[in-house]
Amino acid sequence: QLENPEQFPEQERGWEPVMEREHFRLWRRPIPGSALFQYRVFGSYTDVTPRQFFNVQLDTEYRKQWDSLVLKLDVVERDPATGSEVIHWVTQFPYPMYSRDYVYVRRYSVDSDRNLMVLVSRAVEHPGIPEDPEHVRVRSYESHMVIRPHRGFDENGFDYLLTYSDNPQTVFPRYCLSWMVSSGMPEFLEKLHSAALKAKKMELEIRDYLSPAKGPEPCGAAQLEYA
């Protein structure tokens, strides 16, 4: 859609550029019926492999090391048939706002024939994770990441496209919230990139999500019918 917008007029309507840097572009468009925006990022890296970048995104234990804003990040439930996982994520927000907590289901796919990797997340309800008065529960959240290697999954170089929206339920003015997202997203993606580089350089033991093995089951794993 990004490369041939004329073929997707409805999907491509309304995007406005917010930021452009070398190998990084950010757009936004209003979400109808709200004061919120949907965001889209297109970027490229040439010094890390798609597999490393993909795995670092998915490895919740490693993220606790490199993302200083994480207060809690756990896989609550996993469906062995599909690989779908329910995640509970608590993250710090800038002072004086309360921290936010997210309960979301994520699912990933690797298409070797089309040379693509996809990671999709969205907010869900889960009976085992009640709201905590110390955090603000975010109930509207969606994230779609598509990674396209320049060559193969294990060779340096890839493009990625991230489409993202959430409702952090803040009373901050719209322009403040827009600034937080448009400045915070590039910062997060650069931290993710740096973490992938560090894992590569230090040969850290990161779980390989491209391998057939699904890994150990969390307690209470079941079919994620509500997802």
PDB file of C-alpha atoms in Angstrom:
ATOM      1  CA  GLN A   1       0.000   0.000   0.000  1.00  0.00           C
ATOM      2  CA  LEU A   2       2.833   2.391   0.844  1.00  0.00           C
ATOM      3  CA  GLU A   3       4.641   1.750  -2.427  1.00  0.00           C
ATOM      4  CA  ASN A   4       1.500   1.856  -4.603  1.00  0.00           C
ATOM      5  CA  PRO A   5      -1.012   4.141  -2.820  1.00  0.00           C
ATOM      6  CA  GLU A   6      -3.048   4.649  -5.988  1.00  0.00           C
ATOM      7  CA  GLN A   7      -4.117   1.000  -5.767  1.00  0.00           C
ATOM      8  CA  PHE A   8      -5.434   1.472  -2.208  1.00  0.00           C
ATOM      9  CA  PRO A   9      -7.196   4.866  -2.199  1.00  0.00           C
ATOM     10  CA  GLU A  10      -9.463   4.159   0.793  1.00  0.00           C
ATOM     11  CA  GLN A  11      -6.733   2.716   3.024  1.00  0.00           C
ATOM     12  CA  GLU A  12      -4.265   5.464   2.147  1.00  0.00           C
ATOM     13  CA  ARG A  13      -6.569   8.459   2.569  1.00  0.00           C
ATOM     14  CA  GLY A  14      -5.905  10.982   5.338  1.00  0.00           C
ATOM     15  CA  TRP A  15      -2.279  10.231   6.247  1.00  0.00           C
ATOM     16  CA  GLU A  16      -0.228  13.364   6.976  1.00  0.00           C
ATOM     17  CA  PRO A  17       3.565  13.408   7.416  1.00  0.00           C
ATOM     18  CA  VAL A  18       4.830  14.178  10.931  1.00  0.00           C
ATOM     19  CA  MET A  19       8.538  13.466  10.785  1.00  0.00           C
ATOM     20  CA  GLU A  20      11.109  12.464   8.200  1.00  0.00           C
ATOM     21  CA  ARG A  21      14.677  11.424   8.922  1.00  0.00           C
ATOM     22  CA  GLU A  22      17.174   9.310   7.051  1.00  0.00           C
ATOM     23  CA  HIS A  23      15.730   5.764   6.928  1.00  0.00           C
ATOM     24  CA  PHE A  24      12.721   6.816   9.034  1.00  0.00           C
ATOM     25  CA  ARG A  25       9.325   8.339   8.197  1.00  0.00           C
ATOM     26  CA  LEU A  26       6.333   8.917  10.483  1.00  0.00           C
ATOM     27  CA  TRP A  27       2.716   9.703   9.503  1.00  0.00           C
ATOM     28  CA  ARG A  28      -0.525  10.085  11.399  1.00  0.00           C
ATOM     29  CA  ARG A  29      -4.231  10.314  10.589  1.00  0.00           C
ATOM     30  CA  PRO A  30      -7.246  11.066  12.799  1.00  0.00           C
ATOM     31  CA  ILE A  31      -9.358   8.219  14.106  1.00  0.00           C
ATOM     32  CA  PRO A  32     -12.990   9.043  13.238  1.00  0.00           C
ATOM     33  CA  GLY A  33     -15.180   9.890  16.210  1.00  0.00           C
ATOM     34  CA  SER A  34     -12.287  10.606  18.572  1.00  0.00           C
ATOM     35  CA  ALA A  35      -9.528  13.114  19.286  1.00  0.00           C
ATOM     36  CA  LEU A  36      -6.917  10.407  18.745  1.00  0.00           C
ATOM     37  CA  PHE A  37      -4.600   9.495  15.885  1.00  0.00           C
ATOM     38  CA  GLN A  38      -3.414   6.350  14.198  1.00  0.00           C
ATOM     39  CA  TYR A  39       0.334   6.386  13.498  1.00  0.00           C
ATOM     40  CA  ARG A  40       2.461   4.725  10.871  1.00  0.00           C
ATOM     41  CA  VAL A  41       6.231   4.354  10.711  1.00  0.00           C
ATOM     42  CA  PHE A  42       8.336   3.196   7.795  1.00  0.00           C
ATOM     43  CA  GLY A  43      12.026   2.566   8.411  1.00  0.00           C
ATOM     44  CA  SER A  44      15.106   0.600   7.378  1.00  0.00           C
ATOM     45  CA  TYR A  45      18.117  -0.877   9.128  1.00  0.00           C
ATOM     46  CA  THR A  46      21.219  -2.299   7.469  1.00  0.00           C
ATOM     47  CA  ASP A  47      23.325  -3.452  10.436  1.00  0.00           C
ATOM     48  CA  VAL A  48      21.142  -6.150  11.986  1.00  0.00           C
ATOM     49  CA  THR A  49      19.284  -9.179  10.623  1.00  0.00           C
ATOM     50  CA  PRO A  50      15.483  -9.418  10.385  1.00  0.00           C
ATOM     51  CA  ARG A  51      15.572 -12.502  12.622  1.00  0.00           C
ATOM     52  CA  GLN A  52      17.420 -10.622  15.386  1.00  0.00           C
ATOM     53  CA  PHE A  53      15.078  -7.613  15.200  1.00  0.00           C
ATOM     54  CA  PHE A  54      11.998  -9.852  15.198  1.00  0.00           C
ATOM     55  CA  ASN A  55      13.180 -12.008  18.104  1.00  0.00           C
ATOM     56  CA  VAL A  56      14.149  -9.034  20.280  1.00  0.00           C
ATOM     57  CA  GLN A  57      10.631  -7.617  19.877  1.00  0.00           C
ATOM     58  CA  LEU A  58       9.071 -10.872  21.009  1.00  0.00           C
ATOM     59  CA  ASP A  59      11.424 -11.807  23.859  1.00  0.00           C
ATOM     60  CA  THR A  60       9.660 -10.426  26.938  1.00  0.00           C
ATOM     61  CA  GLU A  61      12.471 -11.375  29.347  1.00  0.00           C
ATOM     62  CA  TYR A  62      15.097  -9.525  27.348  1.00  0.00           C
ATOM     63  CA  ARG A  63      12.858  -6.455  27.017  1.00  0.00           C
ATOM     64  CA  LYS A  64      12.839  -6.128  30.804  1.00  0.00           C
ATOM     65  CA  GLN A  65      16.597  -5.529  30.507  1.00  0.00           C
ATOM     66  CA  TRP A  66      16.701  -2.960  27.724  1.00  0.00           C
ATOM     67  CA  ASP A  67      13.416  -1.052  28.201  1.00  0.00           C
ATOM     68  CA  SER A  68      13.716   0.987  31.404  1.00  0.00           C
ATOM     69  CA  LEU A  69      10.025   1.998  31.247  1.00  0.00           C
ATOM     70  CA  VAL A  70       8.794  -1.576  31.755  1.00  0.00           C
ATOM     71  CA  LEU A  71       7.388  -2.189  35.238  1.00  0.00           C
ATOM     72  CA  LYS A  72       5.884  -5.581  34.404  1.00  0.00           C
ATOM     73  CA  LEU A  73       5.872  -7.714  31.275  1.00  0.00           C
ATOM     74  CA  ASP A  74       4.655 -11.293  31.432  1.00  0.00           C
ATOM     75  CA  VAL A  75       3.224 -13.920  29.127  1.00  0.00           C
ATOM     76  CA  VAL A  76      -0.014 -14.848  30.877  1.00  0.00           C
ATOM     77  CA  GLU A  77      -1.295 -17.490  28.506  1.00  0.00           C
ATOM     78  CA  ARG A  78      -0.262 -19.166  25.274  1.00  0.00           C
ATOM     79  CA  ASP A  79      -2.178 -21.177  22.709  1.00  0.00           C
ATOM     80  CA  PRO A  80       0.178 -23.922  21.454  1.00  0.00           C
ATOM     81  CA  ALA A  81      -1.944 -24.487  18.345  1.00  0.00           C
ATOM     82  CA  THR A  82      -1.537 -20.967  16.955  1.00  0.00           C
ATOM     83  CA  GLY A  83       1.310 -19.433  18.978  1.00  0.00           C
ATOM     84  CA  SER A  84      -0.994 -16.617  20.136  1.00  0.00           C
ATOM     85  CA  GLU A  85       0.060 -15.170  23.479  1.00  0.00           C
ATOM     86  CA  VAL A  86      -1.720 -12.979  26.019  1.00  0.00           C
ATOM     87  CA  ILE A  87       0.670 -10.404  27.496  1.00  0.00           C
ATOM     88  CA  HIS A  88       0.299  -8.229  30.590  1.00  0.00           C
ATOM     89  CA  TRP A  89       2.436  -5.103  30.227  1.00  0.00           C
ATOM     90  CA  VAL A  90       2.757  -2.262  32.732  1.00  0.00           C
ATOM     91  CA  THR A  91       4.737   0.769  31.581  1.00  0.00           C
ATOM     92  CA  GLN A  92       5.739   4.070  33.131  1.00  0.00           C
ATOM     93  CA  PHE A  93       4.252   7.287  31.753  1.00  0.00           C
ATOM     94  CA  PRO A  94       5.841  10.729  32.135  1.00  0.00           C
ATOM     95  CA  TYR A  95       5.372  12.361  35.541  1.00  0.00           C
ATOM     96  CA  PRO A  96       2.831  13.226  36.917  1.00  0.00           C
ATOM     97  CA  MET A  97       0.716  10.640  35.047  1.00  0.00           C
ATOM     98  CA  TYR A  98      -0.098   7.207  36.423  1.00  0.00           C
ATOM     99  CA  SER A  99       1.567   4.190  34.854  1.00  0.00           C
ATOM    100  CA  ARG A 100      -0.480   2.390  32.176  1.00  0.00           C
ATOM    101  CA  ASP A 101      -1.230  -1.282  31.995  1.00  0.00           C
ATOM    102  CA  TYR A 102      -2.086  -3.204  28.848  1.00  0.00           C
ATOM    103  CA  VAL A 103      -3.559  -6.669  28.427  1.00  0.00           C
ATOM    104  CA  TYR A 104      -3.155  -7.682  24.816  1.00  0.00           C
ATOM    105  CA  VAL A 105      -2.997 -10.720  22.581  1.00  0.00           C
ATOM    106  CA  ARG A 106      -0.199 -10.983  20.057  1.00  0.00           C
ATOM    107  CA  ARG A 107       0.334 -13.336  17.166  1.00  0.00           C
ATOM    108  CA  TYR A 108       3.189 -13.578  14.732  1.00  0.00           C
ATOM    109  CA  SER A 109       3.775 -15.199  11.370  1.00  0.00           C
ATOM    110  CA  VAL A 110       6.757 -15.791   9.098  1.00  0.00           C
ATOM    111  CA  ASP A 111       6.055 -16.166   5.373  1.00  0.00           C
ATOM    112  CA  SER A 112       9.159 -17.606   3.740  1.00  0.00           C
ATOM    113  CA  ASP A 113       7.574 -17.624   0.281  1.00  0.00           C
ATOM    114  CA  ARG A 114       6.830 -13.890   0.329  1.00  0.00           C
ATOM    115  CA  ASN A 115       9.904 -13.078   2.461  1.00  0.00           C
ATOM    116  CA  LEU A 116       7.828 -11.323   5.168  1.00  0.00           C
ATOM    117  CA  MET A 117       7.524 -11.376   8.960  1.00  0.00           C
ATOM    118  CA  VAL A 118       4.374 -10.083  10.673  1.00  0.00           C
ATOM    119  CA  LEU A 119       3.610  -9.303  14.320  1.00  0.00           C
ATOM    120  CA  VAL A 120       0.074  -8.219  15.284  1.00  0.00           C
ATOM    121  CA  SER A 121      -1.117  -7.139  18.759  1.00  0.00           C
ATOM    122  CA  ARG A 122      -4.414  -5.808  20.098  1.00  0.00           C
ATOM    123  CA  ALA A 123      -6.001  -5.182  23.471  1.00  0.00           C
ATOM    124  CA  VAL A 124      -8.224  -7.905  24.968  1.00  0.00           C
ATOM    125  CA  GLU A 125     -10.076  -8.619  28.178  1.00  0.00           C
ATOM    126  CA  HIS A 126      -8.725 -11.441  30.338  1.00  0.00           C
ATOM    127  CA  PRO A 127     -10.482 -12.849  33.415  1.00  0.00           C
ATOM    128  CA  GLY A 128      -7.186 -13.533  35.179  1.00  0.00           C
ATOM    129  CA  ILE A 129      -5.900  -9.930  35.051  1.00  0.00           C
ATOM    130  CA  PRO A 130      -8.247  -7.595  36.933  1.00  0.00           C
ATOM    131  CA  GLU A 131      -7.636  -3.861  36.930  1.00  0.00           C
ATOM    132  CA  ASP A 132      -5.192  -2.481  39.492  1.00  0.00           C
ATOM    133  CA  PRO A 133      -6.025   0.931  41.029  1.00  0.00           C
ATOM    134  CA  GLU A 134      -2.317   1.846  40.842  1.00  0.00           C
ATOM    135  CA  HIS A 135      -2.403   1.759  37.028  1.00  0.00           C
ATOM    136  CA  VAL A 136      -4.685   3.035  34.271  1.00  0.00           C
ATOM    137  CA  ARG A 137      -5.945   0.166  32.092  1.00  0.00           C
ATOM    138  CA  VAL A 138      -5.607   0.860  28.355  1.00  0.00           C
ATOM    139  CA  ARG A 139      -8.484  -0.854  26.584  1.00  0.00           C
ATOM    140  CA  SER A 140      -7.923   0.399  23.049  1.00  0.00           C
ATOM    141  CA  TYR A 141      -4.604  -0.657  21.543  1.00  0.00           C
ATOM    142  CA  GLU A 142      -3.509  -2.068  18.185  1.00  0.00           C
ATOM    143  CA  SER A 143      -0.072  -2.593  16.681  1.00  0.00           C
ATOM    144  CA  HIS A 144       0.834  -4.175  13.320  1.00  0.00           C
ATOM    145  CA  MET A 145       4.490  -4.672  12.366  1.00  0.00           C
ATOM    146  CA  VAL A 146       5.555  -5.994   8.969  1.00  0.00           C
ATOM    147  CA  ILE A 147       9.242  -6.731   8.332  1.00  0.00           C
ATOM    148  CA  ARG A 148      10.588  -7.298   4.832  1.00  0.00           C
ATOM    149  CA  PRO A 149      14.203  -8.506   4.582  1.00  0.00           C
ATOM    150  CA  HIS A 150      16.375  -6.959   1.890  1.00  0.00           C
ATOM    151  CA  ARG A 151      17.676 -10.475   1.225  1.00  0.00           C
ATOM    152  CA  GLY A 152      17.150 -13.305   3.733  1.00  0.00           C
ATOM    153  CA  PHE A 153      16.049 -13.589   7.356  1.00  0.00           C
ATOM    154  CA  ASP A 154      19.661 -14.097   8.500  1.00  0.00           C
ATOM    155  CA  GLU A 155      21.355 -11.416   6.395  1.00  0.00           C
ATOM    156  CA  ASN A 156      21.737  -7.811   7.534  1.00  0.00           C
ATOM    157  CA  GLY A 157      19.191  -5.361   6.182  1.00  0.00           C
ATOM    158  CA  PHE A 158      15.404  -4.977   6.159  1.00  0.00           C
ATOM    159  CA  ASP A 159      12.517  -2.520   5.900  1.00  0.00           C
ATOM    160  CA  TYR A 160       9.711  -2.390   8.424  1.00  0.00           C
ATOM    161  CA  LEU A 161       6.247  -0.843   8.519  1.00  0.00           C
ATOM    162  CA  LEU A 162       4.582  -0.244  11.884  1.00  0.00           C
ATOM    163  CA  THR A 163       0.949   0.872  12.206  1.00  0.00           C
ATOM    164  CA  TYR A 164      -0.074   1.769  15.735  1.00  0.00           C
ATOM    165  CA  SER A 165      -2.887   3.284  17.777  1.00  0.00           C
ATOM    166  CA  ASP A 166      -3.934   3.340  21.406  1.00  0.00           C
ATOM    167  CA  ASN A 167      -6.030   5.363  23.796  1.00  0.00           C
ATOM    168  CA  PRO A 168      -3.925   6.073  26.906  1.00  0.00           C
ATOM    169  CA  GLN A 169      -6.948   7.697  28.610  1.00  0.00           C
ATOM    170  CA  THR A 170      -5.196  10.885  29.583  1.00  0.00           C
ATOM    171  CA  VAL A 171      -6.626  14.355  30.136  1.00  0.00           C
ATOM    172  CA  PHE A 172      -3.542  15.937  28.607  1.00  0.00           C
ATOM    173  CA  PRO A 173      -4.279  18.263  25.682  1.00  0.00           C
ATOM    174  CA  ARG A 174      -4.371  16.651  22.267  1.00  0.00           C
ATOM    175  CA  TYR A 175      -1.217  18.422  21.081  1.00  0.00           C
ATOM    176  CA  CYS A 176       0.706  17.157  24.150  1.00  0.00           C
ATOM    177  CA  LEU A 177      -0.386  13.585  23.541  1.00  0.00           C
ATOM    178  CA  SER A 178       0.491  13.877  19.861  1.00  0.00           C
ATOM    179  CA  TRP A 179       3.961  15.166  20.758  1.00  0.00           C
ATOM    180  CA  MET A 180       4.499  12.318  23.245  1.00  0.00           C
ATOM    181  CA  VAL A 181       3.645   9.672  20.661  1.00  0.00           C
ATOM    182  CA  SER A 182       5.548  11.258  17.772  1.00  0.00           C
ATOM    183  CA  SER A 183       8.685  11.690  19.893  1.00  0.00           C
ATOM    184  CA  GLY A 184       8.348   8.501  21.908  1.00  0.00           C
ATOM    185  CA  MET A 185       7.881   6.138  18.976  1.00  0.00           C
ATOM    186  CA  PRO A 186      11.202   6.922  17.215  1.00  0.00           C
ATOM    187  CA  GLU A 187      12.936   6.706  20.593  1.00  0.00           C
ATOM    188  CA  PHE A 188      11.423   3.288  21.310  1.00  0.00           C
ATOM    189  CA  LEU A 189      12.309   1.942  17.853  1.00  0.00           C
ATOM    190  CA  GLU A 190      15.891   3.111  18.266  1.00  0.00           C
ATOM    191  CA  LYS A 191      16.083   1.401  21.675  1.00  0.00           C
ATOM    192  CA  LEU A 192      14.742  -1.752  20.036  1.00  0.00           C
ATOM    193  CA  HIS A 193      17.372  -1.481  17.301  1.00  0.00           C
ATOM    194  CA  SER A 194      20.143  -0.940  19.850  1.00  0.00           C
ATOM    195  CA  ALA A 195      18.938  -3.953  21.843  1.00  0.00           C
ATOM    196  CA  ALA A 196      19.069  -6.099  18.705  1.00  0.00           C
ATOM    197  CA  LEU A 197      22.595  -4.865  17.971  1.00  0.00           C
ATOM    198  CA  LYS A 198      23.671  -5.618  21.542  1.00  0.00           C
ATOM    199  CA  ALA A 199      22.190  -9.106  21.405  1.00  0.00           C
ATOM    200  CA  LYS A 200      24.069  -9.719  18.157  1.00  0.00           C
ATOM    201  CA  LYS A 201      27.377  -8.328  19.399  1.00  0.00           C
ATOM    202  CA  MET A 202      27.293  -9.994  22.825  1.00  0.00           C
ATOM    203  CA  GLU A 203      25.768 -13.188  21.378  1.00  0.00           C
ATOM    204  CA  LEU A 204      23.068 -13.005  24.034  1.00  0.00           C
ATOM    205  CA  GLU A 205      20.762 -15.974  24.384  1.00  0.00           C
ATOM    206  CA  ILE A 206      17.566 -14.680  22.781  1.00  0.00           C
ATOM    207  CA  ARG A 207      14.731 -17.108  22.103  1.00  0.00           C
ATOM    208  CA  ASP A 208      14.370 -17.835  18.390  1.00  0.00           C
ATOM    209  CA  TYR A 209      10.705 -17.359  17.559  1.00  0.00           C
ATOM    210  CA  LEU A 210      11.243 -18.479  13.976  1.00  0.00           C
ATOM    211  CA  SER A 211      12.064 -22.016  15.095  1.00  0.00           C
ATOM    212  CA  PRO A 212       9.237 -24.584  15.151  1.00  0.00           C
ATOM    213  CA  ALA A 213       9.487 -25.088  18.932  1.00  0.00           C
ATOM    214  CA  LYS A 214       6.930 -23.007  20.823  1.00  0.00           C
ATOM    215  CA  GLY A 215       8.808 -23.089  24.121  1.00  0.00           C
ATOM    216  CA  PRO A 216       7.500 -23.866  27.618  1.00  0.00           C
ATOM    217  CA  GLU A 217       3.859 -23.254  28.396  1.00  0.00           C
ATOM    218  CA  PRO A 218       2.921 -20.612  30.983  1.00  0.00           C
ATOM    219  CA  CYS A 219       0.673 -21.720  33.822  1.00  0.00           C
ATOM    220  CA  GLY A 220      -2.951 -22.048  32.819  1.00  0.00           C
ATOM    221  CA  ALA A 221      -2.362 -22.184  29.073  1.00  0.00           C
ATOM    222  CA  ALA A 222      -5.559 -22.839  27.153  1.00  0.00           C
ATOM    223  CA  GLN A 223      -7.279 -22.122  23.872  1.00  0.00           C
ATOM    224  CA  LEU A 224      -7.522 -18.329  23.549  1.00  0.00           C
ATOM    225  CA  GLU A 225     -11.156 -18.244  22.526  1.00  0.00           C
ATOM    226  CA  TYR A 226     -11.587 -14.637  23.687  1.00  0.00           C
ATOM    227  CA  ALA A 227      -8.685 -13.505  21.510  1.00  0.00           C
TER     228      ALA A 227
END
